Amino acid sequence: MIVTFHIETGFLREAAGRLPDGAVSIQRLHRTEGGCRAAVWVDVADRDTVDTALAADDTAGPTSHLGPEAEGHWYVVTTVDEPLDAMSRGLLTADGMLVRADLIEDEWVVQARFPDRSSLLTFREDLVADGFDVEVKQMREDEDEASTQFGVTDPQREVLLLALERGYYTVPRNASLSDLAAQLDISSQAASERLRRGTQTLVANTLAAPARPSIGSRQH
């Protein structure tokens, strides 16, 4: 199941305040000795602007630039932020996994995957025991995400069809990832994720799927 919740933490809030709204998200989170490491996506093309914002944020420890993608940049940020560390530890204990976390209007909105409701309860109890509250906003089962057409979600279907319509798959391309993102009013990174995951699901459920007999063919 996928759970959306809010967690109170100041991680990268100061940096985000120097960047456009919705520019910062956490894509991976790993515990380390004495803290944790976050794989962070920043949806800003100008690296100097991002570097300056991160350097001015006291919650960001040693930071490494992994490289650009689309119109943003990937970073690994080390932090000793206690709520983030507690969340990372709680996910590990409850067999949960971070899907993504977005800093929206000065608040971290987290999506995480859990095996069942019991593991979610374990996660929340662990954080409460550490003195941190978790405000659950939404819960949904995995199967609720997918449409009935080849297993892709509605957002993935939308970007796939738009990419075909706008000429993203032509050689040379008639539309860029940024063009698709702009029309859908989402970030380039979000458009890239939907496109990759949708394509993977389509291939898995068509070309890589077990062969099925044609209608009217005989079974022996």
PDB file of C-alpha atoms in Angstrom:
ATOM      1  CA  MET A   1       0.000   0.000   0.000  1.00  0.00           C
ATOM      2  CA  ILE A   2       1.066   3.597  -0.664  1.00  0.00           C
ATOM      3  CA  VAL A   3       0.678   6.100   2.147  1.00  0.00           C
ATOM      4  CA  THR A   4       0.894   9.891   1.918  1.00  0.00           C
ATOM      5  CA  PHE A   5       1.762  11.728   5.123  1.00  0.00           C
ATOM      6  CA  HIS A   6       3.256  14.957   6.417  1.00  0.00           C
ATOM      7  CA  ILE A   7       6.282  15.078   8.694  1.00  0.00           C
ATOM      8  CA  GLU A   8       7.571  18.156  10.485  1.00  0.00           C
ATOM      9  CA  THR A   9      11.211  18.773   9.575  1.00  0.00           C
ATOM     10  CA  GLY A  10      13.261  21.797   8.632  1.00  0.00           C
ATOM     11  CA  PHE A  11      15.418  19.855   6.173  1.00  0.00           C
ATOM     12  CA  LEU A  12      16.320  22.074   3.182  1.00  0.00           C
ATOM     13  CA  ARG A  13      13.526  24.560   3.917  1.00  0.00           C
ATOM     14  CA  GLU A  14      15.954  27.464   3.857  1.00  0.00           C
ATOM     15  CA  ALA A  15      17.410  26.298   0.548  1.00  0.00           C
ATOM     16  CA  ALA A  16      13.943  25.839  -0.926  1.00  0.00           C
ATOM     17  CA  GLY A  17      13.073  29.375   0.101  1.00  0.00           C
ATOM     18  CA  ARG A  18      15.744  30.607  -2.286  1.00  0.00           C
ATOM     19  CA  LEU A  19      14.394  28.461  -5.147  1.00  0.00           C
ATOM     20  CA  PRO A  20      11.113  28.282  -7.105  1.00  0.00           C
ATOM     21  CA  ASP A  21       8.176  26.559  -5.359  1.00  0.00           C
ATOM     22  CA  GLY A  22       8.088  22.791  -5.632  1.00  0.00           C
ATOM     23  CA  ALA A  23      11.704  22.645  -6.767  1.00  0.00           C
ATOM     24  CA  VAL A  24      13.045  20.221  -4.138  1.00  0.00           C
ATOM     25  CA  SER A  25      12.223  16.546  -3.652  1.00  0.00           C
ATOM     26  CA  ILE A  26      13.834  13.548  -1.942  1.00  0.00           C
ATOM     27  CA  GLN A  27      13.980  10.451  -4.133  1.00  0.00           C
ATOM     28  CA  ARG A  28      16.029   8.099  -1.923  1.00  0.00           C
ATOM     29  CA  LEU A  29      16.927   8.035   1.759  1.00  0.00           C
ATOM     30  CA  HIS A  30      19.641   5.914   3.391  1.00  0.00           C
ATOM     31  CA  ARG A  31      20.727   5.718   7.002  1.00  0.00           C
ATOM     32  CA  THR A  32      24.375   6.288   7.823  1.00  0.00           C
ATOM     33  CA  GLU A  33      26.358   6.270  11.019  1.00  0.00           C
ATOM     34  CA  GLY A  34      25.247   9.409  12.805  1.00  0.00           C
ATOM     35  CA  GLY A  35      22.708  10.585  10.245  1.00  0.00           C
ATOM     36  CA  CYS A  36      21.350   9.843   6.792  1.00  0.00           C
ATOM     37  CA  ARG A  37      22.016  10.530   3.126  1.00  0.00           C
ATOM     38  CA  ALA A  38      19.296  11.829   0.824  1.00  0.00           C
ATOM     39  CA  ALA A  39      19.257  11.660  -2.961  1.00  0.00           C
ATOM     40  CA  VAL A  40      17.731  15.029  -3.782  1.00  0.00           C
ATOM     41  CA  TRP A  41      16.304  16.300  -7.055  1.00  0.00           C
ATOM     42  CA  VAL A  42      16.273  20.083  -7.551  1.00  0.00           C
ATOM     43  CA  ASP A  43      14.126  21.250 -10.463  1.00  0.00           C
ATOM     44  CA  VAL A  44      16.225  24.312 -11.308  1.00  0.00           C
ATOM     45  CA  ALA A  45      18.427  24.502 -14.409  1.00  0.00           C
ATOM     46  CA  ASP A  46      21.021  26.948 -13.058  1.00  0.00           C
ATOM     47  CA  ARG A  47      23.436  24.903 -10.971  1.00  0.00           C
ATOM     48  CA  ASP A  48      25.122  27.956  -9.422  1.00  0.00           C
ATOM     49  CA  THR A  49      21.777  29.051  -7.981  1.00  0.00           C
ATOM     50  CA  VAL A  50      21.213  25.609  -6.475  1.00  0.00           C
ATOM     51  CA  ASP A  51      24.750  25.340  -5.085  1.00  0.00           C
ATOM     52  CA  THR A  52      24.404  28.717  -3.396  1.00  0.00           C
ATOM     53  CA  ALA A  53      21.045  27.802  -1.869  1.00  0.00           C
ATOM     54  CA  LEU A  54      22.314  24.465  -0.522  1.00  0.00           C
ATOM     55  CA  ALA A  55      25.487  26.025   0.891  1.00  0.00           C
ATOM     56  CA  ALA A  56      23.407  28.540   2.854  1.00  0.00           C
ATOM     57  CA  ASP A  57      21.209  25.862   4.465  1.00  0.00           C
ATOM     58  CA  ASP A  58      22.415  24.719   7.904  1.00  0.00           C
ATOM     59  CA  THR A  59      20.483  21.429   7.661  1.00  0.00           C
ATOM     60  CA  ALA A  60      22.583  20.319   4.684  1.00  0.00           C
ATOM     61  CA  GLY A  61      25.865  18.658   5.558  1.00  0.00           C
ATOM     62  CA  PRO A  62      28.410  17.505   2.972  1.00  0.00           C
ATOM     63  CA  THR A  63      26.778  17.734  -0.448  1.00  0.00           C
ATOM     64  CA  SER A  64      27.759  16.133  -3.745  1.00  0.00           C
ATOM     65  CA  HIS A  65      26.491  17.084  -7.191  1.00  0.00           C
ATOM     66  CA  LEU A  66      25.684  13.903  -9.113  1.00  0.00           C
ATOM     67  CA  GLY A  67      24.839  15.556 -12.395  1.00  0.00           C
ATOM     68  CA  PRO A  68      22.161  17.307 -14.444  1.00  0.00           C
ATOM     69  CA  GLU A  69      19.047  15.702 -15.885  1.00  0.00           C
ATOM     70  CA  ALA A  70      16.339  17.343 -17.974  1.00  0.00           C
ATOM     71  CA  GLU A  71      16.197  20.885 -16.538  1.00  0.00           C
ATOM     72  CA  GLY A  72      17.363  20.109 -13.011  1.00  0.00           C
ATOM     73  CA  HIS A  73      20.154  18.551 -10.967  1.00  0.00           C
ATOM     74  CA  TRP A  74      20.726  15.507  -8.767  1.00  0.00           C
ATOM     75  CA  TYR A  75      22.516  15.865  -5.425  1.00  0.00           C
ATOM     76  CA  VAL A  76      23.417  13.620  -2.509  1.00  0.00           C
ATOM     77  CA  VAL A  77      22.948  15.552   0.722  1.00  0.00           C
ATOM     78  CA  THR A  78      24.199  14.261   4.076  1.00  0.00           C
ATOM     79  CA  THR A  79      22.257  15.461   7.094  1.00  0.00           C
ATOM     80  CA  VAL A  80      21.875  14.895  10.830  1.00  0.00           C
ATOM     81  CA  ASP A  81      18.271  16.142  10.727  1.00  0.00           C
ATOM     82  CA  GLU A  82      16.555  14.211  13.537  1.00  0.00           C
ATOM     83  CA  PRO A  83      13.033  13.861  12.050  1.00  0.00           C
ATOM     84  CA  LEU A  84      14.468  12.671   8.739  1.00  0.00           C
ATOM     85  CA  ASP A  85      16.733  10.216  10.523  1.00  0.00           C
ATOM     86  CA  ALA A  86      13.792   8.930  12.588  1.00  0.00           C
ATOM     87  CA  MET A  87      11.725   8.485   9.424  1.00  0.00           C
ATOM     88  CA  SER A  88      14.530   6.577   7.736  1.00  0.00           C
ATOM     89  CA  ARG A  89      14.933   4.343  10.780  1.00  0.00           C
ATOM     90  CA  GLY A  90      11.173   3.825  11.052  1.00  0.00           C
ATOM     91  CA  LEU A  91      10.866   2.792   7.412  1.00  0.00           C
ATOM     92  CA  LEU A  92      13.651   0.275   7.864  1.00  0.00           C
ATOM     93  CA  THR A  93      12.024  -1.221  10.979  1.00  0.00           C
ATOM     94  CA  ALA A  94       8.583  -1.442   9.346  1.00  0.00           C
ATOM     95  CA  ASP A  95       9.856  -2.873   6.023  1.00  0.00           C
ATOM     96  CA  GLY A  96       8.682   0.322   4.361  1.00  0.00           C
ATOM     97  CA  MET A  97      10.240   2.167   1.453  1.00  0.00           C
ATOM     98  CA  LEU A  98      10.310   5.825   0.521  1.00  0.00           C
ATOM     99  CA  VAL A  99       8.626   6.536  -2.807  1.00  0.00           C
ATOM    100  CA  ARG A 100       9.328  10.288  -2.783  1.00  0.00           C
ATOM    101  CA  ALA A 101       9.044  13.364  -0.592  1.00  0.00           C
ATOM    102  CA  ASP A 102       8.223  16.829  -1.899  1.00  0.00           C
ATOM    103  CA  LEU A 103       8.650  20.163  -0.148  1.00  0.00           C
ATOM    104  CA  ILE A 104       5.310  21.876  -0.827  1.00  0.00           C
ATOM    105  CA  GLU A 105       4.483  25.248   0.695  1.00  0.00           C
ATOM    106  CA  ASP A 106       7.136  24.853   3.397  1.00  0.00           C
ATOM    107  CA  GLU A 107       5.912  21.370   4.355  1.00  0.00           C
ATOM    108  CA  TRP A 108       7.324  17.951   3.509  1.00  0.00           C
ATOM    109  CA  VAL A 109       4.716  15.705   1.879  1.00  0.00           C
ATOM    110  CA  VAL A 110       5.969  12.107   1.895  1.00  0.00           C
ATOM    111  CA  GLN A 111       4.840   9.071  -0.083  1.00  0.00           C
ATOM    112  CA  ALA A 112       5.990   5.708   1.226  1.00  0.00           C
ATOM    113  CA  ARG A 113       5.186   2.086   0.433  1.00  0.00           C
ATOM    114  CA  PHE A 114       4.275  -0.383   3.190  1.00  0.00           C
ATOM    115  CA  PRO A 115       3.463  -4.107   3.000  1.00  0.00           C
ATOM    116  CA  ASP A 116       0.240  -3.680   4.984  1.00  0.00           C
ATOM    117  CA  ARG A 117      -1.565  -1.571   7.599  1.00  0.00           C
ATOM    118  CA  SER A 118       0.226  -3.329  10.433  1.00  0.00           C
ATOM    119  CA  SER A 119       3.621  -2.189   9.148  1.00  0.00           C
ATOM    120  CA  LEU A 120       2.264   1.355   8.772  1.00  0.00           C
ATOM    121  CA  LEU A 121       1.134   1.269  12.405  1.00  0.00           C
ATOM    122  CA  THR A 122       4.590   0.050  13.452  1.00  0.00           C
ATOM    123  CA  PHE A 123       6.184   2.903  11.520  1.00  0.00           C
ATOM    124  CA  ARG A 124       3.954   5.533  13.089  1.00  0.00           C
ATOM    125  CA  GLU A 125       4.412   4.138  16.616  1.00  0.00           C
ATOM    126  CA  ASP A 126       8.191   4.208  16.199  1.00  0.00           C
ATOM    127  CA  LEU A 127       8.159   7.871  15.179  1.00  0.00           C
ATOM    128  CA  VAL A 128       5.767   8.842  17.965  1.00  0.00           C
ATOM    129  CA  ALA A 129       8.052   7.050  20.444  1.00  0.00           C
ATOM    130  CA  ASP A 130      10.916   9.205  19.144  1.00  0.00           C
ATOM    131  CA  GLY A 131       8.841  12.328  19.700  1.00  0.00           C
ATOM    132  CA  PHE A 132       7.772  12.981  16.103  1.00  0.00           C
ATOM    133  CA  ASP A 133       4.197  13.045  14.857  1.00  0.00           C
ATOM    134  CA  VAL A 134       3.079  11.656  11.502  1.00  0.00           C
ATOM    135  CA  GLU A 135      -0.058  13.083   9.938  1.00  0.00           C
ATOM    136  CA  VAL A 136      -1.433  10.485   7.520  1.00  0.00           C
ATOM    137  CA  LYS A 137      -3.298  12.147   4.647  1.00  0.00           C
ATOM    138  CA  GLN A 138      -4.069   9.306   2.271  1.00  0.00           C
ATOM    139  CA  MET A 139      -3.810   5.527   1.951  1.00  0.00           C
ATOM    140  CA  ARG A 140      -4.361   3.503  -1.197  1.00  0.00           C
ATOM    141  CA  GLU A 141      -3.746  -0.039  -2.314  1.00  0.00           C
ATOM    142  CA  ASP A 142      -1.246  -0.579  -5.128  1.00  0.00           C
ATOM    143  CA  GLU A 143      -3.892  -1.851  -7.510  1.00  0.00           C
ATOM    144  CA  ASP A 144      -5.767   1.448  -7.179  1.00  0.00           C
ATOM    145  CA  GLU A 145      -2.960   3.178  -9.060  1.00  0.00           C
ATOM    146  CA  ALA A 146      -3.217   1.307 -12.319  1.00  0.00           C
ATOM    147  CA  SER A 147      -5.773   1.659 -15.066  1.00  0.00           C
ATOM    148  CA  THR A 148      -7.181  -1.366 -16.875  1.00  0.00           C
ATOM    149  CA  GLN A 149      -5.137  -0.638 -20.008  1.00  0.00           C
ATOM    150  CA  PHE A 150      -1.812  -2.512 -19.914  1.00  0.00           C
ATOM    151  CA  GLY A 151      -1.337  -1.664 -16.222  1.00  0.00           C
ATOM    152  CA  VAL A 152      -0.244   1.955 -16.739  1.00  0.00           C
ATOM    153  CA  THR A 153      -1.570   4.643 -14.433  1.00  0.00           C
ATOM    154  CA  ASP A 154      -3.709   7.473 -15.757  1.00  0.00           C
ATOM    155  CA  PRO A 155      -0.864  10.044 -15.395  1.00  0.00           C
ATOM    156  CA  GLN A 156       1.517   7.671 -17.218  1.00  0.00           C
ATOM    157  CA  ARG A 157      -1.018   7.127 -19.999  1.00  0.00           C
ATOM    158  CA  GLU A 158      -1.470  10.878 -20.325  1.00  0.00           C
ATOM    159  CA  VAL A 159       2.233  11.612 -20.802  1.00  0.00           C
ATOM    160  CA  LEU A 160       2.753   8.614 -23.122  1.00  0.00           C
ATOM    161  CA  LEU A 161      -0.047   9.684 -25.450  1.00  0.00           C
ATOM    162  CA  LEU A 162       1.085  13.299 -25.347  1.00  0.00           C
ATOM    163  CA  ALA A 163       4.642  12.231 -26.214  1.00  0.00           C
ATOM    164  CA  LEU A 164       3.313  10.337 -29.239  1.00  0.00           C
ATOM    165  CA  GLU A 165       1.065  13.202 -30.313  1.00  0.00           C
ATOM    166  CA  ARG A 166       3.740  15.894 -29.992  1.00  0.00           C
ATOM    167  CA  GLY A 167       6.462  13.899 -31.769  1.00  0.00           C
ATOM    168  CA  TYR A 168       8.674  13.077 -28.795  1.00  0.00           C
ATOM    169  CA  TYR A 169       9.424   9.644 -30.305  1.00  0.00           C
ATOM    170  CA  THR A 170      10.231  10.878 -33.824  1.00  0.00           C
ATOM    171  CA  VAL A 171      13.783  11.103 -35.176  1.00  0.00           C
ATOM    172  CA  PRO A 172      14.712  13.873 -34.842  1.00  0.00           C
ATOM    173  CA  ARG A 173      12.401  14.763 -31.970  1.00  0.00           C
ATOM    174  CA  ASN A 174       9.755  17.393 -32.548  1.00  0.00           C
ATOM    175  CA  ALA A 175       9.165  17.917 -28.813  1.00  0.00           C
ATOM    176  CA  SER A 176      11.404  17.851 -25.754  1.00  0.00           C
ATOM    177  CA  LEU A 177      10.755  16.541 -22.265  1.00  0.00           C
ATOM    178  CA  SER A 178      10.418  20.147 -21.156  1.00  0.00           C
ATOM    179  CA  ASP A 179       7.678  20.694 -23.756  1.00  0.00           C
ATOM    180  CA  LEU A 180       5.693  17.733 -22.409  1.00  0.00           C
ATOM    181  CA  ALA A 181       6.163  18.883 -18.811  1.00  0.00           C
ATOM    182  CA  ALA A 182       5.056  22.421 -19.641  1.00  0.00           C
ATOM    183  CA  GLN A 183       1.853  21.227 -21.312  1.00  0.00           C
ATOM    184  CA  LEU A 184       1.031  18.959 -18.357  1.00  0.00           C
ATOM    185  CA  ASP A 185       2.017  21.665 -15.843  1.00  0.00           C
ATOM    186  CA  ILE A 186       4.434  19.368 -14.008  1.00  0.00           C
ATOM    187  CA  SER A 187       8.207  19.369 -13.516  1.00  0.00           C
ATOM    188  CA  SER A 188      10.508  17.895 -16.155  1.00  0.00           C
ATOM    189  CA  GLN A 189      11.661  15.331 -13.623  1.00  0.00           C
ATOM    190  CA  ALA A 190       8.079  14.244 -12.912  1.00  0.00           C
ATOM    191  CA  ALA A 191       7.390  13.942 -16.645  1.00  0.00           C
ATOM    192  CA  SER A 192      10.584  11.904 -17.072  1.00  0.00           C
ATOM    193  CA  GLU A 193       9.601   9.537 -14.244  1.00  0.00           C
ATOM    194  CA  ARG A 194       6.094   8.989 -15.614  1.00  0.00           C
ATOM    195  CA  LEU A 195       7.436   8.398 -19.110  1.00  0.00           C
ATOM    196  CA  ARG A 196      10.062   5.886 -17.951  1.00  0.00           C
ATOM    197  CA  ARG A 197       7.727   3.988 -15.642  1.00  0.00           C
ATOM    198  CA  GLY A 198       4.905   3.976 -18.163  1.00  0.00           C
ATOM    199  CA  THR A 199       7.206   2.685 -20.904  1.00  0.00           C
ATOM    200  CA  GLN A 200       8.585  -0.015 -18.592  1.00  0.00           C
ATOM    201  CA  THR A 201       5.061  -1.135 -17.667  1.00  0.00           C
ATOM    202  CA  LEU A 202       3.940  -1.196 -21.307  1.00  0.00           C
ATOM    203  CA  VAL A 203       6.911  -3.303 -22.393  1.00  0.00           C
ATOM    204  CA  ALA A 204       6.519  -5.653 -19.408  1.00  0.00           C
ATOM    205  CA  ASN A 205       2.821  -6.171 -20.096  1.00  0.00           C
ATOM    206  CA  THR A 206       3.092  -6.477 -23.886  1.00  0.00           C
ATOM    207  CA  LEU A 207       6.401  -7.523 -25.449  1.00  0.00           C
ATOM    208  CA  ALA A 208       7.716  -9.226 -22.301  1.00  0.00           C
ATOM    209  CA  ALA A 209       4.382 -10.760 -21.289  1.00  0.00           C
ATOM    210  CA  PRO A 210       3.819 -14.517 -21.715  1.00  0.00           C
ATOM    211  CA  ALA A 211       2.451 -15.326 -25.155  1.00  0.00           C
ATOM    212  CA  ARG A 212      -1.331 -15.641 -25.277  1.00  0.00           C
ATOM    213  CA  PRO A 213      -3.227 -17.648 -27.887  1.00  0.00           C
ATOM    214  CA  SER A 214      -5.095 -15.629 -30.474  1.00  0.00           C
ATOM    215  CA  ILE A 215      -8.876 -15.590 -30.333  1.00  0.00           C
ATOM    216  CA  GLY A 216     -10.193 -18.615 -32.186  1.00  0.00           C
ATOM    217  CA  SER A 217      -6.890 -20.545 -32.062  1.00  0.00           C
ATOM    218  CA  ARG A 218      -6.992 -24.132 -30.957  1.00  0.00           C
ATOM    219  CA  GLN A 219      -5.620 -25.296 -27.623  1.00  0.00           C
ATOM    220  CA  HIS A 220      -3.859 -28.666 -27.536  1.00  0.00           C
TER     221      HIS A 220
END
